[in-house]
PDB file of N, CA and C in Angstrom:
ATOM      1  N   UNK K   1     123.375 116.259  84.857  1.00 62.00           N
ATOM      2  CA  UNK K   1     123.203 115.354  85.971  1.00 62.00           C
ATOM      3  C   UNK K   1     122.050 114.400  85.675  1.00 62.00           C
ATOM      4  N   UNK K   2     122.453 112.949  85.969  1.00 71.00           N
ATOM      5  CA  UNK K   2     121.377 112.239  85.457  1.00 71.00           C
ATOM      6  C   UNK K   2     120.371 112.095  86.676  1.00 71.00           C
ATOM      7  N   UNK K   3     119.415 111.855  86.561  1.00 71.00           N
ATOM      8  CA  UNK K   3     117.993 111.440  87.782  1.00 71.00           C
ATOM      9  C   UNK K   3     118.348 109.737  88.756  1.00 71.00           C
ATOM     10  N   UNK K   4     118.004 109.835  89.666  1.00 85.00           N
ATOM     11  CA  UNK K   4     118.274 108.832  90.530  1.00 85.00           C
ATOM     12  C   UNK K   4     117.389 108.118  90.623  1.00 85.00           C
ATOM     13  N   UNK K   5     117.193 106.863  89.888  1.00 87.00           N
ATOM     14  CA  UNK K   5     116.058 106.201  90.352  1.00 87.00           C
ATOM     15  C   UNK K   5     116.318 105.057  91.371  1.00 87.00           C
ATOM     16  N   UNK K   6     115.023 105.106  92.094  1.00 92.00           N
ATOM     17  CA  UNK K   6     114.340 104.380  93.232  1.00 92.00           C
ATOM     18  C   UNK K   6     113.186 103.076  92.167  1.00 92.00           C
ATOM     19  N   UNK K   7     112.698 102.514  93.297  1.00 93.00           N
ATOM     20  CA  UNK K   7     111.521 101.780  93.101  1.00 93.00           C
ATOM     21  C   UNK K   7     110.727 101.425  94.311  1.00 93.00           C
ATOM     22  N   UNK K   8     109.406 101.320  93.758  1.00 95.00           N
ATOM     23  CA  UNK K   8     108.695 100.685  94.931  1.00 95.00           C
ATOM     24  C   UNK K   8     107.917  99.191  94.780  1.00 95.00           C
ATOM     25  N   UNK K   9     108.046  98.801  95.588  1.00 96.00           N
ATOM     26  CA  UNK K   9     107.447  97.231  95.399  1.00 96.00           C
ATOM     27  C   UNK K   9     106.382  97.008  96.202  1.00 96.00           C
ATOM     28  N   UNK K  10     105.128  96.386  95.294  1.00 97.00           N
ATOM     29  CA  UNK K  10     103.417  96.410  95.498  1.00 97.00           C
ATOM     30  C   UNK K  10     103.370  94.809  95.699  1.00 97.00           C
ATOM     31  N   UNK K  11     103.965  93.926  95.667  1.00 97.00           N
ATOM     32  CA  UNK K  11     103.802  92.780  96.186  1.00 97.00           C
ATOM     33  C   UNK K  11     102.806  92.555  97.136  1.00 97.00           C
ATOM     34  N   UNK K  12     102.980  93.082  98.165  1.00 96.00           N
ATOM     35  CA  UNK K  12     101.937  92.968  99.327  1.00 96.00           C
ATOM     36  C   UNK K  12     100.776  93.447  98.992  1.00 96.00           C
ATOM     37  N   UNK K  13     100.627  94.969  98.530  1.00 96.00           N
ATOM     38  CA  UNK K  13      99.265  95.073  97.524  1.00 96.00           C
ATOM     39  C   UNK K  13      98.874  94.805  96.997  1.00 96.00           C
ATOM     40  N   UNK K  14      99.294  93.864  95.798  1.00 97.00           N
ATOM     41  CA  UNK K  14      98.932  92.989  94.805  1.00 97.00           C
ATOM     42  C   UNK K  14      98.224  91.544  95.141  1.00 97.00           C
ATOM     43  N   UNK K  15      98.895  91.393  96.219  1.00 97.00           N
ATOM     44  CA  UNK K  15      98.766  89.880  96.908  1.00 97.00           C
ATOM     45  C   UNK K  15      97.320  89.722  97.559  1.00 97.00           C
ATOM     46  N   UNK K  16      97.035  90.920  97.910  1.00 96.00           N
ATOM     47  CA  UNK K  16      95.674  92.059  99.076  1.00 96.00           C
ATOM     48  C   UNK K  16      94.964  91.750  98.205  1.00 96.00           C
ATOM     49  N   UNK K  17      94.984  92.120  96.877  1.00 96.00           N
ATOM     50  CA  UNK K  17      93.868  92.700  96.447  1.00 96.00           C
ATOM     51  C   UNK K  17      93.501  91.742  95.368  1.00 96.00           C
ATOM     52  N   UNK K  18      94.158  90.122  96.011  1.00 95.00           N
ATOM     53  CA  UNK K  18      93.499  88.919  94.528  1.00 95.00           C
ATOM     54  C   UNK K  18      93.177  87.953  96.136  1.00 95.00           C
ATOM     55  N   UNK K  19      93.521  88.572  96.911  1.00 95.00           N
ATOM     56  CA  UNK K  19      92.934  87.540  97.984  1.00 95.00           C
ATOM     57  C   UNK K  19      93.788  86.612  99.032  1.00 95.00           C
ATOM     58  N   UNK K  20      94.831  87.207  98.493  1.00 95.00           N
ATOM     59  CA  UNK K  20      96.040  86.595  99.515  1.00 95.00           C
ATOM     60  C   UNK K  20      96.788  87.147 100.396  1.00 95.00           C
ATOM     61  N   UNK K  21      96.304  87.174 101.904  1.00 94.00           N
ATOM     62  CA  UNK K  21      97.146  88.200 102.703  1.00 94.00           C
ATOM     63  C   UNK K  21      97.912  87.267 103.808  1.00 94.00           C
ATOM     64  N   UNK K  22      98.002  86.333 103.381  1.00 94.00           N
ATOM     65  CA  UNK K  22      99.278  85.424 104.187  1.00 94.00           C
ATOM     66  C   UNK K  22     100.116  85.212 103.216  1.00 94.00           C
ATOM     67  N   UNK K  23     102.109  85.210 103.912  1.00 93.00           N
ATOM     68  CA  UNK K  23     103.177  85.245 102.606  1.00 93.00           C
ATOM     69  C   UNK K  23     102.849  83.600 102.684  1.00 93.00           C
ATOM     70  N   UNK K  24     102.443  82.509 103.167  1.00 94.00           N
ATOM     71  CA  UNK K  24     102.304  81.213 103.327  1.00 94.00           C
ATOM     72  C   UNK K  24     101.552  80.963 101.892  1.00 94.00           C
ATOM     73  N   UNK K  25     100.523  81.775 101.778  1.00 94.00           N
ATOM     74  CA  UNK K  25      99.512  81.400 100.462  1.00 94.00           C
ATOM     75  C   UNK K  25     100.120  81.368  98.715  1.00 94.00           C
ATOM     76  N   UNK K  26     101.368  82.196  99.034  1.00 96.00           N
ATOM     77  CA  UNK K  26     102.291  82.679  97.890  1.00 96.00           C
ATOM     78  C   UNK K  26     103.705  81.172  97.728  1.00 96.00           C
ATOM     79  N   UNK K  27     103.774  80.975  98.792  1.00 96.00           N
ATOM     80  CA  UNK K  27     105.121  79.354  98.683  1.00 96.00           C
ATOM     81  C   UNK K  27     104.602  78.343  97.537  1.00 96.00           C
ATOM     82  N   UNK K  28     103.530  77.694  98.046  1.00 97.00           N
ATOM     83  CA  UNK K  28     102.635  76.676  97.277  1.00 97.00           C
ATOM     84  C   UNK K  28     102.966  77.241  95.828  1.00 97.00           C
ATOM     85  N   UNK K  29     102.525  78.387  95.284  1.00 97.00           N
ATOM     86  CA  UNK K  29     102.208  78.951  93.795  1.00 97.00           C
ATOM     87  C   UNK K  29     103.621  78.843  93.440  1.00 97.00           C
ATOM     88  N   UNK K  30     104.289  79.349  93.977  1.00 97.00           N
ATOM     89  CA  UNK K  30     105.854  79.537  93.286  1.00 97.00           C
ATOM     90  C   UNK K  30     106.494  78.582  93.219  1.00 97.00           C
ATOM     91  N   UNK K  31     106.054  77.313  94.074  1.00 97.00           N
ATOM     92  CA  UNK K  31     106.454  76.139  93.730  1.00 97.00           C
ATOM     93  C   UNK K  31     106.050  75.494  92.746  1.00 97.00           C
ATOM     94  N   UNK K  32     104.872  75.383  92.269  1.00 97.00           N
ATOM     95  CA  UNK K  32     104.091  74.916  91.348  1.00 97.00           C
ATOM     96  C   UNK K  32     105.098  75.696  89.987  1.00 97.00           C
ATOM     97  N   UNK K  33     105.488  76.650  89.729  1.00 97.00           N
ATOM     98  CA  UNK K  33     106.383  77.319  88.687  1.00 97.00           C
ATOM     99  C   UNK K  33     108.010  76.680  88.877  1.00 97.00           C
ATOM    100  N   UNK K  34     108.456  75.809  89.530  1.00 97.00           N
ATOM    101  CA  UNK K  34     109.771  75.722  89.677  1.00 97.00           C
ATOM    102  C   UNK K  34     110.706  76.557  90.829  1.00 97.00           C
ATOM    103  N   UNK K  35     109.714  77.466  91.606  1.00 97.00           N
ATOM    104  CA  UNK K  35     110.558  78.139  92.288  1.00 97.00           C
ATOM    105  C   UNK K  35     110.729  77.586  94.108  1.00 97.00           C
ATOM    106  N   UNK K  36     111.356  77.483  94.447  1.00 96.00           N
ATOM    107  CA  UNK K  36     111.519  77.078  95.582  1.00 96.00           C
ATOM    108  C   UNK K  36     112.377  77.651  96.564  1.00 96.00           C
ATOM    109  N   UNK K  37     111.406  78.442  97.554  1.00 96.00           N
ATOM    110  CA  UNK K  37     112.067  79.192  98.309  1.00 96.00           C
ATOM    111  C   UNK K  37     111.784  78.789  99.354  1.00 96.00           C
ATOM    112  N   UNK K  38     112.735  78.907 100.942  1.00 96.00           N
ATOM    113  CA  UNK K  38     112.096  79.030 102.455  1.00 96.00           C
ATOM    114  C   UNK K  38     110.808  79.782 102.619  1.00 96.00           C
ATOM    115  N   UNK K  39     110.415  79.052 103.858  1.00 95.00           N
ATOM    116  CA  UNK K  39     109.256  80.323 104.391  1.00 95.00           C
ATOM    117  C   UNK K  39     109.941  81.693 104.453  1.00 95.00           C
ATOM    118  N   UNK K  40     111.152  81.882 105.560  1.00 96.00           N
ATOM    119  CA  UNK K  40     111.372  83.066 105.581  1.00 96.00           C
ATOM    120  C   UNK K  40     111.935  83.742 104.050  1.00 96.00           C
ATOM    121  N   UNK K  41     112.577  83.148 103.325  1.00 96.00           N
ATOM    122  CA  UNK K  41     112.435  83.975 101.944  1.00 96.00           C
ATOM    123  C   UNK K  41     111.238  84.729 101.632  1.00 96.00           C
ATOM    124  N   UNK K  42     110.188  83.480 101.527  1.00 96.00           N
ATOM    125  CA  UNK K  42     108.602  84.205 101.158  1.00 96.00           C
ATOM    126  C   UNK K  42     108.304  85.635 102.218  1.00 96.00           C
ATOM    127  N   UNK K  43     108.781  85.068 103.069  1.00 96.00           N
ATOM    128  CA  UNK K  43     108.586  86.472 104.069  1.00 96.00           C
ATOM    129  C   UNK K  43     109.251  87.463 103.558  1.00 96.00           C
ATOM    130  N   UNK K  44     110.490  87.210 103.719  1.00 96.00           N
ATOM    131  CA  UNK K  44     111.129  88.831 103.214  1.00 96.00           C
ATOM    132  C   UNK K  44     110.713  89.181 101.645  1.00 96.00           C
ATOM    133  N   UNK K  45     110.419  88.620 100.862  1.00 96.00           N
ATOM    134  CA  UNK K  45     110.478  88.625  99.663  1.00 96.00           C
ATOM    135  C   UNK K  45     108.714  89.777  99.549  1.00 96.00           C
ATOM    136  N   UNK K  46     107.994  89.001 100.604  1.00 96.00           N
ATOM    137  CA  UNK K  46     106.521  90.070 100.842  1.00 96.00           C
ATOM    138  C   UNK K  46     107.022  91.225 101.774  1.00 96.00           C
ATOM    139  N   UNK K  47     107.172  91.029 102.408  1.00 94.00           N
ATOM    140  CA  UNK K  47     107.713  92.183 103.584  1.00 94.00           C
ATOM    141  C   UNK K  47     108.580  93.215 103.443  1.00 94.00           C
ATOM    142  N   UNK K  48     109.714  92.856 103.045  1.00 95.00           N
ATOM    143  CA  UNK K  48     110.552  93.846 102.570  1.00 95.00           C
ATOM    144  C   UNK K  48     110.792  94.294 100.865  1.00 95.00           C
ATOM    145  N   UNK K  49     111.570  95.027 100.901  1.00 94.00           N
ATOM    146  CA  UNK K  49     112.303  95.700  99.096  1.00 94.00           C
ATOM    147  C   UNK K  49     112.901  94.874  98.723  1.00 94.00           C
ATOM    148  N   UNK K  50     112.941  93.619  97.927  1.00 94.00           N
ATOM    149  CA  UNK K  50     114.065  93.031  97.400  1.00 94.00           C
ATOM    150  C   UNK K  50     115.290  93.875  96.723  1.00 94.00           C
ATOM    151  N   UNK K  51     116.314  93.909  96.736  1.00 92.00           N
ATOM    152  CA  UNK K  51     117.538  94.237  96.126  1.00 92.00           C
ATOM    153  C   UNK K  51     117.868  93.528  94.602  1.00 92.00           C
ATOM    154  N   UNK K  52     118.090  92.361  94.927  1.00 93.00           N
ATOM    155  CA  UNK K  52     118.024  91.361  94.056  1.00 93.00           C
ATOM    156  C   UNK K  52     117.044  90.513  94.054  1.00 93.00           C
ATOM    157  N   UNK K  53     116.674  90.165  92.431  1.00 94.00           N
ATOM    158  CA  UNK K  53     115.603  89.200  92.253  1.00 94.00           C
ATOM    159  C   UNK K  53     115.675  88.215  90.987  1.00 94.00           C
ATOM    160  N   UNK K  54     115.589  87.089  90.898  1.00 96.00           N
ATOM    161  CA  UNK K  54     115.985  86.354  89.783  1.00 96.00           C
ATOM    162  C   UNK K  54     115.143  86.593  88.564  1.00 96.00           C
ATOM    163  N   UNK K  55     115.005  86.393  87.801  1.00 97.00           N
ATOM    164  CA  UNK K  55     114.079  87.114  86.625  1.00 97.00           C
ATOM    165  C   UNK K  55     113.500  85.560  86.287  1.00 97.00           C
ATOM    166  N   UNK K  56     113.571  84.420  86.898  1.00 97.00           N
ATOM    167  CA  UNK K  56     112.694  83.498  86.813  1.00 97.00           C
ATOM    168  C   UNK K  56     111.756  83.804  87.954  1.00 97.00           C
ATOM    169  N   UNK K  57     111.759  84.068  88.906  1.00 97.00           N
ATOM    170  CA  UNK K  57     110.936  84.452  90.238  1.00 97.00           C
ATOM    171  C   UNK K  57     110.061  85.538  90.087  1.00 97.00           C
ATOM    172  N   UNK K  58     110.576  86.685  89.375  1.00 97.00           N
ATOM    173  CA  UNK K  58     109.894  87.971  89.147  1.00 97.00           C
ATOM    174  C   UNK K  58     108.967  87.094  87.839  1.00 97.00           C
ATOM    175  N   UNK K  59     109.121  86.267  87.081  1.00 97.00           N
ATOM    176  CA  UNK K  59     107.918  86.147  86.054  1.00 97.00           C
ATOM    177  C   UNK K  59     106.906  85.047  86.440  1.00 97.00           C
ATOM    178  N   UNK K  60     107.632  84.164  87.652  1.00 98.00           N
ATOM    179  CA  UNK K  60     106.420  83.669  88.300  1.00 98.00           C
ATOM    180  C   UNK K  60     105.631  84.654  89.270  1.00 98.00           C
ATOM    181  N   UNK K  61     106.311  85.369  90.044  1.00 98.00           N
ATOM    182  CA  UNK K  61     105.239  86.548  90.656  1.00 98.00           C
ATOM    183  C   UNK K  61     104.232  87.114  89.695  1.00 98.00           C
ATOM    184  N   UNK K  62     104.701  87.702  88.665  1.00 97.00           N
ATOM    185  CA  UNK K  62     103.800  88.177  87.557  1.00 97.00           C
ATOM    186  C   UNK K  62     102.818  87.681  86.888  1.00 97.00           C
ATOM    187  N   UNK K  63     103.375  85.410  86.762  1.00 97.00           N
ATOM    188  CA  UNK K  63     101.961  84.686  86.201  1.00 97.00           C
ATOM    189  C   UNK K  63     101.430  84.662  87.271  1.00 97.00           C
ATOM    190  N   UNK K  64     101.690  83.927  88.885  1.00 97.00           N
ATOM    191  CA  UNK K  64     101.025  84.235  89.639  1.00 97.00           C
ATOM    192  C   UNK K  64      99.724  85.508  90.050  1.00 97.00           C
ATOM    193  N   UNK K  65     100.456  86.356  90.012  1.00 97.00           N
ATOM    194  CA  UNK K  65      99.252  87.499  90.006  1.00 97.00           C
ATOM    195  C   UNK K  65      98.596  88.344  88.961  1.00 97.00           C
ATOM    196  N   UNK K  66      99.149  87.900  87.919  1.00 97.00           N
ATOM    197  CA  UNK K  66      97.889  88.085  86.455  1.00 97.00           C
ATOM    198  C   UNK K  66      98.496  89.750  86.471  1.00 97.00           C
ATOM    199  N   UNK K  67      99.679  90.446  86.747  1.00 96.00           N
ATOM    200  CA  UNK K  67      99.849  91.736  86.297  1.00 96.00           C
ATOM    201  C   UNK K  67     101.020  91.836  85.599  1.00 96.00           C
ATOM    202  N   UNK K  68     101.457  93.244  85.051  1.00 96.00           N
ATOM    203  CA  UNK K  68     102.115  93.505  84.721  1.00 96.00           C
ATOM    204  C   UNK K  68     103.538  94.098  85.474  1.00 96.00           C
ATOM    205  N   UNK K  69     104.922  93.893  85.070  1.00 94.00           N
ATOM    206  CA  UNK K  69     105.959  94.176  85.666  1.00 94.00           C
ATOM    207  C   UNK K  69     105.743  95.594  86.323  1.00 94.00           C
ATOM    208  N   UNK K  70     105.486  96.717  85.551  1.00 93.00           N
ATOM    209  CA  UNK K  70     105.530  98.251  86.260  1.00 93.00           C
ATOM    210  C   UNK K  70     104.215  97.802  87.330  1.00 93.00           C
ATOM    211  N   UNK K  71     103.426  97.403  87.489  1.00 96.00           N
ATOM    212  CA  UNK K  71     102.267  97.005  88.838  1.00 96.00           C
ATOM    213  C   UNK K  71     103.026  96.378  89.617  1.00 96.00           C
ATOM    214  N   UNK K  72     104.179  95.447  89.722  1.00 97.00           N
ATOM    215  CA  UNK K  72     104.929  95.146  90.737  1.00 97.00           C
ATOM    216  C   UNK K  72     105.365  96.118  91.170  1.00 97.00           C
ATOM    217  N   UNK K  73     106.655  96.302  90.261  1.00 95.00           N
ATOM    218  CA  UNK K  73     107.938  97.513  90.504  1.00 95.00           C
ATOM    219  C   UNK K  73     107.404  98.370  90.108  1.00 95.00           C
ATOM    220  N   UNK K  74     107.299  99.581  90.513  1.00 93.00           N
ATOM    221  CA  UNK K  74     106.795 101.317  90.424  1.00 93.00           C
ATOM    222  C   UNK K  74     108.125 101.534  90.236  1.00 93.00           C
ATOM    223  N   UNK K  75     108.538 102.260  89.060  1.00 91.00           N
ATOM    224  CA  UNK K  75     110.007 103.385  88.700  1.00 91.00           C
ATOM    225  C   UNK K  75     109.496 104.600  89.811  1.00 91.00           C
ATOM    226  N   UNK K  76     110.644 104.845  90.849  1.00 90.00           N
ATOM    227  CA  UNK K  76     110.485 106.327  90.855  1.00 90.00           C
ATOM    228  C   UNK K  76     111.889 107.007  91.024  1.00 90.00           C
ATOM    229  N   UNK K  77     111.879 108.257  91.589  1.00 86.00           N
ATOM    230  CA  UNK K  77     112.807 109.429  91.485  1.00 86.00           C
ATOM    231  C   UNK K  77     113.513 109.247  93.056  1.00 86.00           C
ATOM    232  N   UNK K  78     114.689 109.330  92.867  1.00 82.00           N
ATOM    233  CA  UNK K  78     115.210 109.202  94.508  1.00 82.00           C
ATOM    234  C   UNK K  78     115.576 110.282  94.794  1.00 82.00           C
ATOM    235  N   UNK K  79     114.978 111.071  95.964  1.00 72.00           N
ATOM    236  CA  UNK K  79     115.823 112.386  96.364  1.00 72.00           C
ATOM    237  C   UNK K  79     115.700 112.642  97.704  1.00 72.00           C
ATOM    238  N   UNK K  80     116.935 113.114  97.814  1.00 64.00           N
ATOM    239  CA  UNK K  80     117.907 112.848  98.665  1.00 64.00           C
ATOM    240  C   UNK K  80     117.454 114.347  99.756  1.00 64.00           C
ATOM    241  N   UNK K  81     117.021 114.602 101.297  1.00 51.00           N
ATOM    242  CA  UNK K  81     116.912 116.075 101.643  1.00 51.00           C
ATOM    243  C   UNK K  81     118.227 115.929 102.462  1.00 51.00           C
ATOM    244  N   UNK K  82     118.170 116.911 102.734  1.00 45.00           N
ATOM    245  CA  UNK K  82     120.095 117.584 103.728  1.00 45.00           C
ATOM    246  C   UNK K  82     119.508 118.075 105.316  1.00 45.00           C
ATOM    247  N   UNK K  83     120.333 117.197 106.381  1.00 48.00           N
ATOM    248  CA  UNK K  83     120.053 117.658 107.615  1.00 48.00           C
ATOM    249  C   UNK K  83     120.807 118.101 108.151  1.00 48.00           C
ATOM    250  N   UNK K  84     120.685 118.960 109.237  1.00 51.00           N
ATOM    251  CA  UNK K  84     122.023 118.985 110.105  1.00 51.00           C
ATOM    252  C   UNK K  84     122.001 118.069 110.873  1.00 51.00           C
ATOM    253  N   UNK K  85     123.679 117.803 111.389  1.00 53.00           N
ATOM    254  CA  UNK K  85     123.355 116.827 112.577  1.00 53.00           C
ATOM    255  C   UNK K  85     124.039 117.417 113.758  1.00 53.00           C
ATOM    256  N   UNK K  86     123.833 116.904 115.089  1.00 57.00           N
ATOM    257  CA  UNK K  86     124.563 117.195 116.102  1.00 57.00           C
ATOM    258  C   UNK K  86     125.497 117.993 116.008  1.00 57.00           C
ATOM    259  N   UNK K  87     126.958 117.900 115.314  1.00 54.00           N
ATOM    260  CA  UNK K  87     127.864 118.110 115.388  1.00 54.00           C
ATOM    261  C   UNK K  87     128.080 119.443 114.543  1.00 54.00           C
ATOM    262  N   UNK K  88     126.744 119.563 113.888  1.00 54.00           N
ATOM    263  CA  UNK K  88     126.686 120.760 112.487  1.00 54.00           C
ATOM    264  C   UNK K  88     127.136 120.497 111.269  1.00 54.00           C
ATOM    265  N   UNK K  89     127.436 119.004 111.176  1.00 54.00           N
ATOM    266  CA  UNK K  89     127.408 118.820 110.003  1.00 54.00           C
ATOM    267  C   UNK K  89     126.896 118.727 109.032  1.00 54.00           C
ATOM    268  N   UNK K  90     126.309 119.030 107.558  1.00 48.00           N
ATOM    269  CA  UNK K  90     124.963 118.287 106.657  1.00 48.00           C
ATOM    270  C   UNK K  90     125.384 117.007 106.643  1.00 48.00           C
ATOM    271  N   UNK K  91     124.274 116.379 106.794  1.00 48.00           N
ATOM    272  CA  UNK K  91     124.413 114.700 106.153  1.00 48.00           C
ATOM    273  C   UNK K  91     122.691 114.502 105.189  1.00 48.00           C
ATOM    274  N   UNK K  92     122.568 112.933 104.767  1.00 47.00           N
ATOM    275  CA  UNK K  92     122.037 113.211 104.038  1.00 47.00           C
ATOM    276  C   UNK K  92     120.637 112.755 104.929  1.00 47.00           C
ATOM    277  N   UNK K  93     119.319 112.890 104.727  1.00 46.00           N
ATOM    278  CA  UNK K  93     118.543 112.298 105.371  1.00 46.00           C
ATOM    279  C   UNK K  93     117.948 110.706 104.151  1.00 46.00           C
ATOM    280  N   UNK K  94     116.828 109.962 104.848  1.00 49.00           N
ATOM    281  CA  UNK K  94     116.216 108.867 104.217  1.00 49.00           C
ATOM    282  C   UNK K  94     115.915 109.513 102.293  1.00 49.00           C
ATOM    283  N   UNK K  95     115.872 107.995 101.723  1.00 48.00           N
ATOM    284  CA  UNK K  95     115.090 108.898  99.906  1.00 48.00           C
ATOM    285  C   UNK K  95     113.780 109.277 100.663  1.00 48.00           C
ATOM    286  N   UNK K  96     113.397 110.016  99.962  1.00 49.00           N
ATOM    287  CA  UNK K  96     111.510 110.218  99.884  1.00 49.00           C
ATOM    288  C   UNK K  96     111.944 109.836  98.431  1.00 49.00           C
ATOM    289  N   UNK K  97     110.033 109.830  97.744  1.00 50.00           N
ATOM    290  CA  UNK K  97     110.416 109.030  96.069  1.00 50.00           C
ATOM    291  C   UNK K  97     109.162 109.289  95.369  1.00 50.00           C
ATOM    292  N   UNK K  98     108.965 110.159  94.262  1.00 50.00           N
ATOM    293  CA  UNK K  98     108.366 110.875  93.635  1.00 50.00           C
ATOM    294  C   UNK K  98     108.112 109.586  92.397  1.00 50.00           C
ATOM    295  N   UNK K  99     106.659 109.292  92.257  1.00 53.00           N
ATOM    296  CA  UNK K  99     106.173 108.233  91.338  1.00 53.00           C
ATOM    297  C   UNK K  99     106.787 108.906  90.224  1.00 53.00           C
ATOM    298  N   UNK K 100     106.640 108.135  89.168  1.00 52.00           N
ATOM    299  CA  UNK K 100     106.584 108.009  87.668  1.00 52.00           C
ATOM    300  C   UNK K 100     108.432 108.921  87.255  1.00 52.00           C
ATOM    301  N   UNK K 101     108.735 108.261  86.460  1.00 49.00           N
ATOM    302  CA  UNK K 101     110.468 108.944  86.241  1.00 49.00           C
ATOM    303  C   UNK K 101     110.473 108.974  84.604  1.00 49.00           C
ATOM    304  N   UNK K 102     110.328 110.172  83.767  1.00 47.00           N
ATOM    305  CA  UNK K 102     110.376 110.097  82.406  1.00 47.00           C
ATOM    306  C   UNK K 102     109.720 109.118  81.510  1.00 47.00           C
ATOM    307  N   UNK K 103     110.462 107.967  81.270  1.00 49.00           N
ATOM    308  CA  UNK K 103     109.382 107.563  79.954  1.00 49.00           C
ATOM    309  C   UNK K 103     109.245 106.238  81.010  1.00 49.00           C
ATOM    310  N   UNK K 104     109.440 106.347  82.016  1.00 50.00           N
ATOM    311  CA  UNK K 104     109.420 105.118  83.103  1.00 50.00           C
ATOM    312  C   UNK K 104     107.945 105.547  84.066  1.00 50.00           C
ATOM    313  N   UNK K 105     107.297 106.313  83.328  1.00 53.00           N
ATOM    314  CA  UNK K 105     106.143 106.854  84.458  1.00 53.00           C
ATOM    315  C   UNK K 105     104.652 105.223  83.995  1.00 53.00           C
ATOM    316  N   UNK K 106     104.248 105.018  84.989  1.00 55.00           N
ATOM    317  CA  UNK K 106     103.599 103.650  85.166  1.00 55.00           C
ATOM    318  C   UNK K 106     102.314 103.535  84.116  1.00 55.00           C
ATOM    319  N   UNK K 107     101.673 102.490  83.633  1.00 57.00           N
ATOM    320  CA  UNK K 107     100.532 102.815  82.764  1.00 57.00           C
ATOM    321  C   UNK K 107      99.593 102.429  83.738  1.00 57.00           C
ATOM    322  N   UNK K 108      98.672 102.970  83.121  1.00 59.00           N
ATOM    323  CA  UNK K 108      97.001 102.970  83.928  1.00 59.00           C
ATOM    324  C   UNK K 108      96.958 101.573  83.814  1.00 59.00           C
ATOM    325  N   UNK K 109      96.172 101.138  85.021  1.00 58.00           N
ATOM    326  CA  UNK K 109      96.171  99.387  85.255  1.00 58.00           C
ATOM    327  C   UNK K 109      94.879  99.239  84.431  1.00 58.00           C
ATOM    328  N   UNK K 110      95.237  97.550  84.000  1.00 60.00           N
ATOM    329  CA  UNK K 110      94.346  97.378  83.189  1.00 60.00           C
ATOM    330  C   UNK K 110      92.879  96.744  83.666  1.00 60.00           C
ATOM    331  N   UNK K 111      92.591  96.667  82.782  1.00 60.00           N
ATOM    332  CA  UNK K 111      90.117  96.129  83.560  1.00 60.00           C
ATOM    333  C   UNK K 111      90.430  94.515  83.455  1.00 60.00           C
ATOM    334  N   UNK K 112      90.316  94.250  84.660  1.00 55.00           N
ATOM    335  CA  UNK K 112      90.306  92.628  84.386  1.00 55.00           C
ATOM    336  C   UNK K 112      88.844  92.111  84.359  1.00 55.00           C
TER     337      UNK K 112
END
């Protein structure tokens, strides 16, 4: 059985911790790279999990914030717990998500 991976996305932490905690401060930059998104894109794009992401956008996020891809995206483990429900059935409950997944486990951030 193979392992289920998840991910987690530090965008908003990343954004925190160079000084930018409005998604407004992030439009300007990504434009300056060719990227051009709505406000509400920028919103969901900070706010929520992206699903999909263009791999021109993910490498302006990355010059933008001076890190590396695994400091965005965290690999982790998806697993799955079993509830009952009402009716007595099992179903499945939400992932919970266990950092680091085999040779996908994150490197120590670097000293800027």
């Amino acid at each position: 059985m193979t392992a289920k991976l998840n991910y987690q996305w530090h965008l908003r932490e990343l954004m925190a911790a160079r000084g930018m905690f409005s998604t407004t401060d992030l439009r300007p930059l990504l434009a300056e790279r060719g990227i051009n998104l709505s406000a509400s894109q920028v919103f969901r794009l900070v706010t929520e999990r992206p699903e999909r992401l263009s791999m021109k956008t993910l490498m302006a996020l990355l010059d933008i914030l001076g890190c590396r891809m695994e400091e965005l995206i965290e690999p982790v483990r998806a697993t799955g717990q079993q509830r009952k429900t009402a009716s007595g059935e099992t179903a499945a409950t939400a992932d919970t998500s266990e950092p680091g997944v085999g040779s996908f486990r994150p490197k120590p951030a670097r000293i800027l």
